[in-house]
Amino acid sequence: MAAVGSLVNSLACLWRQPCTRAYLPHLLFYISFVGSVLKTSGLVQESYFSNSRNILNLYFVKVSWAWTIALLLPFIRYSNIYNRNHTFVLRRLTSLLVATFIWHTCTETFSYIEDITGSCYESDTMQVIHGDITTKAACKKAGFIWDGFDISGHSFILAYSSLVIVEEMVPMLNIPRSDRNVLLDYIYIALNAIVAIWIWMFGCTSVYFHDIIDKTIGTLCGILGWYVTYGVWYPMSFSPGLPPQQKQHA
């Protein structure tokens, strides 16, 4: 247990540094841009992570929002209650509904854009068009290839999820060790591990998949979704509110 507590304290110390959280959006955009340049230049060789069937992609990224909600739900419940009442916790939990709405709206919009801008081809030579097939899902089901404007859903969800998790982990920076329980410590460690996986896979997406414009738009949508909520709306009174800050735990 002492080792767990020490790890939690070390992680909290890392995130307590002002630049760590403040520059995360900039870091994500930088990774996306540099990764895209490397992909275009062909300097990065294929690896285990250039295969979309790698274990992290299949069991984590493909269900990334489920992982995010499954960990944040109990974390917000137990971390936001410190020196606060249950009404405040319930209000804060609505932030997950807002985040899920943003995730669903963006991913559905990306799919719609790809459908209306794409065509179904018989092979990757792009010579024979199946005009009677008008959606990517139907094209893939028929065994053909769909080519449309494919905004990177991976870039969006990994950037957005990372930023949301980092914001929601803030209360842990100020809860005294004597007031934490083992469950909260383990969830906090798991959240940090998930953020590390998301950032790593975000980098892999940048280096190995999509065109630069697809990744740039996806990344910007993730950053914008985070900024509009945590930077603009949540500080207002009529909102889910921000996670408890240091002055609120005083």
Short mmCIF file of C-alpha atoms in Angstrom, two decimals:
data_model
loop_
_atom_site.label_atom_id
_atom_site.label_comp_id
_atom_site.label_asym_id
_atom_site.label_seq_id
_atom_site.Cartn_x
_atom_site.Cartn_y
_atom_site.Cartn_z
CA MET A 1 0.00 0.00 0.00
CA ALA A 2 2.88 2.35 0.75
CA ALA A 3 4.19 1.84 -2.78
CA VAL A 4 0.78 2.71 -4.22
CA GLY A 5 0.61 5.87 -2.14
CA SER A 6 4.12 6.88 -3.19
CA LEU A 7 3.25 6.35 -6.87
CA VAL A 8 0.12 8.44 -6.50
CA ASN A 9 2.12 11.23 -4.86
CA SER A 10 4.71 11.11 -7.66
CA LEU A 11 2.02 11.31 -10.34
CA ALA A 12 0.29 14.16 -8.52
CA CYS A 13 3.62 15.98 -8.28
CA LEU A 14 4.03 15.64 -12.05
CA TRP A 15 0.59 17.08 -12.82
CA ARG A 16 0.97 19.77 -10.17
CA GLN A 17 3.59 21.46 -12.35
CA PRO A 18 1.73 24.31 -14.12
CA CYS A 19 3.35 23.67 -17.51
CA THR A 20 2.38 19.98 -17.55
CA ARG A 21 -1.34 20.59 -17.91
CA ALA A 22 -1.18 24.01 -19.54
CA TYR A 23 0.91 22.84 -22.48
CA LEU A 24 -0.79 19.49 -23.09
CA PRO A 25 -3.00 20.86 -25.92
CA HIS A 26 0.10 22.37 -27.54
CA LEU A 27 1.95 19.06 -27.16
CA LEU A 28 -0.88 17.16 -28.87
CA PHE A 29 -0.94 19.56 -31.79
CA TYR A 30 2.86 19.37 -32.06
CA ILE A 31 2.78 15.55 -32.06
CA SER A 32 0.10 15.57 -34.76
CA PHE A 33 2.03 17.96 -37.00
CA VAL A 34 5.47 16.37 -36.57
CA GLY A 35 4.04 12.87 -36.94
CA SER A 36 2.30 13.87 -40.16
CA VAL A 37 5.53 15.31 -41.53
CA LEU A 38 7.37 12.10 -40.69
CA LYS A 39 4.65 10.03 -42.36
CA THR A 40 4.79 12.16 -45.50
CA SER A 41 8.59 11.96 -45.63
CA GLY A 42 8.57 8.17 -45.25
CA LEU A 43 11.34 8.33 -42.64
CA VAL A 44 9.49 6.11 -40.14
CA GLN A 45 9.54 2.40 -40.88
CA GLU A 46 6.58 0.13 -40.27
CA SER A 47 6.33 -1.44 -36.84
CA TYR A 48 3.96 -3.41 -34.66
CA PHE A 49 1.94 -0.23 -34.09
CA SER A 50 1.58 0.51 -37.81
CA ASN A 51 -0.76 -2.48 -37.95
CA SER A 52 -4.26 -1.42 -36.90
CA ARG A 53 -4.75 -4.82 -35.28
CA ASN A 54 -2.18 -4.16 -32.55
CA ILE A 55 -3.43 -4.99 -29.05
CA LEU A 56 -3.64 -1.39 -27.82
CA ASN A 57 -5.75 -0.36 -30.79
CA LEU A 58 -8.07 -3.36 -30.62
CA TYR A 59 -8.70 -3.46 -26.88
CA PHE A 60 -8.21 0.15 -25.85
CA VAL A 61 -8.50 2.72 -28.65
CA LYS A 62 -11.45 1.04 -30.39
CA VAL A 63 -13.39 1.34 -27.12
CA SER A 64 -11.56 4.38 -25.80
CA TRP A 65 -14.64 6.28 -24.73
CA ALA A 66 -15.89 3.28 -22.74
CA TRP A 67 -12.54 3.14 -20.89
CA THR A 68 -12.69 6.89 -20.25
CA ILE A 69 -16.22 6.84 -18.82
CA ALA A 70 -15.69 3.61 -16.84
CA LEU A 71 -12.74 5.16 -14.99
CA LEU A 72 -13.94 8.76 -14.67
CA LEU A 73 -17.37 7.88 -13.31
CA PRO A 74 -16.14 6.40 -10.00
CA PHE A 75 -13.20 8.80 -9.84
CA ILE A 76 -15.41 11.90 -9.99
CA ARG A 77 -17.74 10.28 -7.45
CA TYR A 78 -14.99 9.69 -4.87
CA SER A 79 -12.63 12.61 -5.55
CA ASN A 80 -15.23 15.39 -5.81
CA ILE A 81 -16.93 14.50 -2.53
CA TYR A 82 -13.96 15.68 -0.44
CA ASN A 83 -15.15 18.75 1.49
CA ARG A 84 -18.21 18.93 -0.79
CA ASN A 85 -21.80 17.66 -0.72
CA HIS A 86 -23.57 15.06 -2.86
CA THR A 87 -25.42 17.73 -4.85
CA PHE A 88 -22.09 19.08 -6.03
CA VAL A 89 -20.95 15.58 -7.02
CA LEU A 90 -24.13 14.92 -9.01
CA ARG A 91 -23.70 18.24 -10.78
CA ARG A 92 -20.12 17.39 -11.62
CA LEU A 93 -21.10 13.98 -12.98
CA THR A 94 -23.21 15.70 -15.62
CA SER A 95 -19.92 16.76 -17.21
CA LEU A 96 -19.62 13.16 -18.42
CA LEU A 97 -23.00 13.50 -20.16
CA VAL A 98 -21.77 16.67 -21.86
CA ALA A 99 -18.50 14.99 -22.87
CA THR A 100 -20.37 11.96 -24.23
CA PHE A 101 -22.64 14.25 -26.25
CA ILE A 102 -19.59 15.99 -27.75
CA TRP A 103 -17.94 12.65 -28.52
CA HIS A 104 -21.08 11.24 -30.17
CA THR A 105 -21.83 14.41 -32.15
CA CYS A 106 -18.30 14.73 -33.50
CA THR A 107 -17.88 11.06 -34.45
CA GLU A 108 -21.29 10.97 -36.17
CA THR A 109 -20.47 14.20 -38.01
CA PHE A 110 -17.15 12.78 -39.18
CA SER A 111 -18.91 9.66 -40.49
CA TYR A 112 -21.55 11.76 -42.26
CA ILE A 113 -18.90 13.91 -43.93
CA GLU A 114 -17.04 10.82 -45.11
CA ASP A 115 -20.27 9.38 -46.55
CA ILE A 116 -21.32 12.48 -48.49
CA THR A 117 -17.82 13.15 -49.87
CA GLY A 118 -16.90 9.57 -50.78
CA SER A 119 -17.40 6.95 -53.48
CA CYS A 120 -17.29 3.18 -53.48
CA TYR A 121 -14.57 1.54 -55.59
CA GLU A 122 -14.08 -2.07 -56.53
CA SER A 123 -10.36 -2.04 -55.76
CA ASP A 124 -7.59 0.26 -54.58
CA THR A 125 -6.86 1.22 -58.20
CA MET A 126 -9.91 3.49 -57.90
CA GLN A 127 -11.03 2.73 -61.46
CA VAL A 128 -14.44 1.06 -61.14
CA ILE A 129 -17.04 3.06 -59.21
CA HIS A 130 -20.16 1.55 -57.67
CA GLY A 131 -22.52 4.53 -57.81
CA ASP A 132 -25.40 2.55 -56.35
CA ILE A 133 -23.59 2.25 -52.99
CA THR A 134 -23.78 5.54 -51.13
CA THR A 135 -22.38 4.82 -47.66
CA LYS A 136 -19.06 3.58 -46.33
CA ALA A 137 -20.75 0.87 -44.25
CA ALA A 138 -22.55 -0.59 -47.27
CA CYS A 139 -19.39 -0.39 -49.38
CA LYS A 140 -17.29 -2.21 -46.78
CA LYS A 141 -20.01 -4.82 -46.31
CA ALA A 142 -19.93 -5.51 -50.06
CA GLY A 143 -16.18 -6.03 -49.87
CA PHE A 144 -15.24 -2.88 -51.73
CA ILE A 145 -13.16 0.20 -50.89
CA TRP A 146 -14.63 3.53 -49.78
CA ASP A 147 -12.71 6.73 -50.47
CA GLY A 148 -13.96 9.93 -48.83
CA PHE A 149 -12.84 12.82 -46.65
CA ASP A 150 -11.89 10.80 -43.58
CA ILE A 151 -11.42 13.12 -40.59
CA SER A 152 -9.36 11.20 -38.05
CA GLY A 153 -11.66 9.95 -35.32
CA HIS A 154 -8.63 8.53 -33.52
CA SER A 155 -6.92 11.93 -33.41
CA PHE A 156 -10.13 13.48 -32.10
CA ILE A 157 -11.04 10.96 -29.41
CA LEU A 158 -7.49 10.43 -28.12
CA ALA A 159 -6.84 14.17 -27.85
CA TYR A 160 -10.25 14.96 -26.37
CA SER A 161 -10.23 12.06 -23.92
CA SER A 162 -6.70 12.88 -22.71
CA LEU A 163 -7.60 16.52 -22.06
CA VAL A 164 -10.84 15.65 -20.26
CA ILE A 165 -9.15 13.07 -18.03
CA VAL A 166 -6.32 15.43 -17.11
CA GLU A 167 -8.85 18.13 -16.17
CA GLU A 168 -10.88 15.71 -14.06
CA MET A 169 -7.79 14.43 -12.22
CA VAL A 170 -7.14 17.87 -10.71
CA PRO A 171 -8.87 17.19 -7.34
CA MET A 172 -6.31 14.48 -6.58
CA LEU A 173 -3.58 17.12 -6.48
CA ASN A 174 -5.05 18.62 -3.33
CA ILE A 175 -6.61 15.76 -1.36
CA PRO A 176 -4.36 14.90 1.63
CA ARG A 177 -3.01 11.37 1.66
CA SER A 178 -4.80 10.70 4.96
CA ASP A 179 -8.16 11.43 3.30
CA ARG A 180 -7.65 9.15 0.28
CA ASN A 181 -8.74 5.52 0.11
CA VAL A 182 -7.12 2.63 -1.73
CA LEU A 183 -9.83 2.50 -4.42
CA LEU A 184 -9.35 6.18 -5.28
CA ASP A 185 -5.58 5.69 -5.47
CA TYR A 186 -5.91 2.74 -7.85
CA ILE A 187 -8.37 4.56 -10.10
CA TYR A 188 -6.03 7.54 -10.24
CA ILE A 189 -3.13 5.32 -11.27
CA ALA A 190 -5.34 3.67 -13.91
CA LEU A 191 -6.35 7.08 -15.29
CA ASN A 192 -2.71 8.10 -15.60
CA ALA A 193 -1.96 4.81 -17.39
CA ILE A 194 -4.85 5.43 -19.79
CA VAL A 195 -3.62 8.94 -20.55
CA ALA A 196 -0.16 7.52 -21.31
CA ILE A 197 -1.72 4.95 -23.68
CA TRP A 198 -3.88 7.61 -25.36
CA ILE A 199 -0.92 9.92 -25.98
CA TRP A 200 1.23 7.04 -27.27
CA MET A 201 -1.50 5.86 -29.65
CA PHE A 202 -2.16 9.46 -30.66
CA GLY A 203 1.48 9.62 -31.74
CA CYS A 204 1.17 6.30 -33.60
CA THR A 205 -1.90 7.61 -35.43
CA SER A 206 0.03 10.73 -36.39
CA VAL A 207 2.99 8.77 -37.74
CA TYR A 208 1.27 5.85 -39.46
CA PHE A 209 -2.29 6.76 -40.47
CA HIS A 210 -4.40 9.40 -42.27
CA ASP A 211 -3.40 12.53 -44.17
CA ILE A 212 -2.23 15.66 -42.39
CA ILE A 213 -5.49 17.55 -42.95
CA ASP A 214 -7.54 14.64 -41.54
CA LYS A 215 -5.44 14.51 -38.37
CA THR A 216 -5.26 18.29 -37.98
CA ILE A 217 -9.04 18.70 -38.10
CA GLY A 218 -9.58 15.74 -35.76
CA THR A 219 -7.05 17.07 -33.26
CA LEU A 220 -8.44 20.62 -33.40
CA CYS A 221 -11.98 19.31 -32.82
CA GLY A 222 -10.76 17.47 -29.72
CA ILE A 223 -8.98 20.55 -28.38
CA LEU A 224 -11.95 22.79 -29.22
CA GLY A 225 -14.41 20.47 -27.46
CA TRP A 226 -12.24 20.55 -24.33
CA TYR A 227 -11.69 24.33 -24.44
CA VAL A 228 -15.33 25.30 -24.99
CA THR A 229 -16.41 23.25 -21.96
CA TYR A 230 -13.58 23.50 -19.40
CA GLY A 231 -12.23 26.85 -20.57
CA VAL A 232 -15.43 28.76 -21.37
CA TRP A 233 -18.64 27.11 -20.13
CA TYR A 234 -17.77 25.22 -16.92
CA PRO A 235 -16.43 28.29 -15.04
CA MET A 236 -19.97 29.74 -15.36
CA SER A 237 -22.59 29.13 -12.69
CA PHE A 238 -25.12 27.41 -14.97
CA SER A 239 -22.94 24.47 -15.92
CA PRO A 240 -21.59 21.16 -14.56
CA GLY A 241 -18.84 23.24 -12.99
CA LEU A 242 -15.10 22.72 -12.86
CA PRO A 243 -13.45 19.97 -10.78
CA PRO A 244 -12.62 21.21 -7.25
CA GLN A 245 -9.54 23.39 -7.34
CA GLN A 246 -7.04 23.99 -4.53
CA LYS A 247 -8.87 26.94 -3.06
CA GLN A 248 -12.05 24.85 -2.86
CA HIS A 249 -10.26 22.24 -0.75
CA ALA A 250 -8.82 24.76 1.66
#
